Coordinates of C-alpha atoms in Angstrom, one line a residue:
M1 CA 26.7 11.8 -33.5
S2 CA 26.2 9.2 -36.2
A3 CA 23.1 8.7 -38.1
G4 CA 23.1 4.8 -37.5
G5 CA 21.6 3.3 -34.8
T6 CA 17.9 3.4 -33.3
P7 CA 16.0 6.6 -32.5
I8 CA 14.2 6.3 -29.2
R9 CA 11.7 8.5 -26.9
I10 CA 12.1 8.8 -23.2
K11 CA 8.8 9.8 -21.6
F12 CA 8.2 11.0 -18.2
G13 CA 5.2 13.0 -16.9
D14 CA 4.7 15.7 -19.7
T15 CA 8.2 15.4 -21.2
E16 CA 9.8 13.7 -23.9
I17 CA 13.4 13.3 -24.7
T18 CA 14.9 11.9 -27.6
A19 CA 18.1 9.8 -28.2
R20 CA 19.7 7.4 -30.7
L21 CA 21.1 4.2 -29.7
D22 CA 24.6 3.4 -31.0
D23 CA 24.9 0.5 -33.5
S24 CA 26.3 -2.0 -31.3
A25 CA 25.3 -5.5 -30.0
T26 CA 24.6 -4.3 -26.5
A27 CA 22.5 -1.0 -27.8
R28 CA 20.6 -3.6 -30.3
D29 CA 19.8 -6.1 -27.5
L30 CA 18.4 -3.1 -25.4
A31 CA 16.2 -2.0 -28.8
A32 CA 14.8 -5.4 -29.1
Q33 CA 13.5 -5.0 -25.2
L34 CA 11.4 -1.7 -26.1
P35 CA 9.1 -0.2 -25.1
L36 CA 10.0 -0.5 -21.5
T37 CA 8.8 1.5 -18.4
L38 CA 11.4 1.8 -15.7
T39 CA 11.8 3.1 -12.3
F40 CA 14.7 5.7 -12.3
R41 CA 16.8 6.4 -9.2
D42 CA 18.4 10.0 -8.6
H43 CA 22.0 10.0 -7.8
N44 CA 23.1 13.3 -6.4
R45 CA 21.3 15.2 -9.2
V46 CA 23.8 14.0 -12.0
E47 CA 22.9 10.4 -12.6
K48 CA 19.7 8.5 -13.2
T49 CA 19.9 4.8 -13.0
A50 CA 17.2 2.0 -13.6
S51 CA 17.4 -1.9 -13.4
L52 CA 16.5 -3.5 -16.5
P53 CA 14.4 -6.8 -16.9
R54 CA 17.3 -8.9 -18.4
K55 CA 21.0 -8.7 -18.9
L56 CA 22.4 -7.4 -22.5
S57 CA 24.8 -8.6 -24.8
L58 CA 28.4 -8.0 -23.9
E59 CA 29.4 -8.7 -27.4
G60 CA 32.0 -6.0 -28.4
S61 CA 32.1 -4.2 -25.3
P62 CA 35.3 -3.5 -23.2
E63 CA 37.2 -6.3 -21.4
G64 CA 36.7 -6.7 -17.7
H65 CA 33.1 -5.6 -17.4
D66 CA 30.9 -7.6 -15.0
P67 CA 27.2 -7.7 -16.2
V68 CA 26.0 -8.1 -12.6
A69 CA 24.5 -4.6 -12.0
R70 CA 22.4 -4.6 -15.4
E71 CA 21.6 -0.8 -14.8
I72 CA 21.0 1.7 -17.7
G73 CA 21.9 5.2 -16.6
Y74 CA 22.0 8.6 -17.6
W75 CA 25.2 10.7 -17.1
A76 CA 24.5 14.5 -17.0
P77 CA 27.6 16.2 -18.1
D78 CA 28.0 14.6 -21.6
G79 CA 24.5 13.8 -22.1
D80 CA 25.7 10.0 -23.2
F81 CA 23.2 7.4 -22.5
V82 CA 24.9 4.5 -21.1
L83 CA 25.0 1.2 -19.2
Y84 CA 26.2 0.2 -16.0
Y85 CA 27.8 -3.3 -16.1
D86 CA 29.4 -3.5 -12.7
S87 CA 28.3 -4.2 -9.4
D88 CA 29.6 -0.9 -8.0
A89 CA 27.5 1.1 -10.4
P90 CA 27.2 4.1 -11.1
F91 CA 31.1 4.4 -10.8
F92 CA 33.1 4.8 -14.1
N93 CA 34.7 1.6 -14.3
G94 CA 31.7 -0.3 -15.5
I95 CA 30.2 2.0 -17.9
I96 CA 29.3 0.9 -21.5
R97 CA 28.0 3.7 -23.9
I98 CA 25.3 2.8 -25.9
G99 CA 23.6 5.9 -27.4
E100 CA 23.6 9.7 -27.2
F101 CA 20.7 12.2 -26.4
E102 CA 19.4 14.5 -29.1
G103 CA 18.7 18.3 -27.9
E104 CA 18.0 19.3 -24.1
T105 CA 18.2 17.2 -21.4
G106 CA 17.7 19.5 -18.7
A107 CA 14.2 18.3 -17.8
L108 CA 15.8 14.7 -17.2
G109 CA 18.7 16.3 -15.1
S110 CA 16.3 18.2 -12.9
Q111 CA 14.5 15.1 -11.6
S112 CA 15.8 14.8 -8.0
E113 CA 13.6 11.8 -7.0
D114 CA 12.5 8.3 -8.1
F115 CA 10.5 8.6 -11.3
S116 CA 9.0 6.2 -13.7
A117 CA 9.9 6.6 -17.6
T118 CA 8.8 4.8 -20.7
I119 CA 11.5 4.2 -23.2
E120 CA 10.3 3.4 -26.6
R121 CA 11.4 3.2 -30.3
A122 CA 10.8 6.5 -32.3
D123 CA 10.9 5.0 -35.6

């Protein structure tokens, strides 16, 4: 993980997880919206997704991605913090990676129902 980008905290219940947003137009656009409190939905105890209040920049993102879904999500196997920019989210064809979690994410992965989380800058 690079030292660039924006450090963030994700808080839910008594749990706090840290991550670092990439240094990309999409991630910087998300950072400009912080703090955000979002309601995340669980998908088979693997993915968590939440709708963002507005679309984010697609500048520099892979071609062919549709920003209709406007979803932010967590993909458990890799620990990546990603955006789903596809109307068929959470399928892989619409994922734009925006950052990486730091440390243990087990508490996030164990959430099996909808939950509210606050995402804020950690700097």
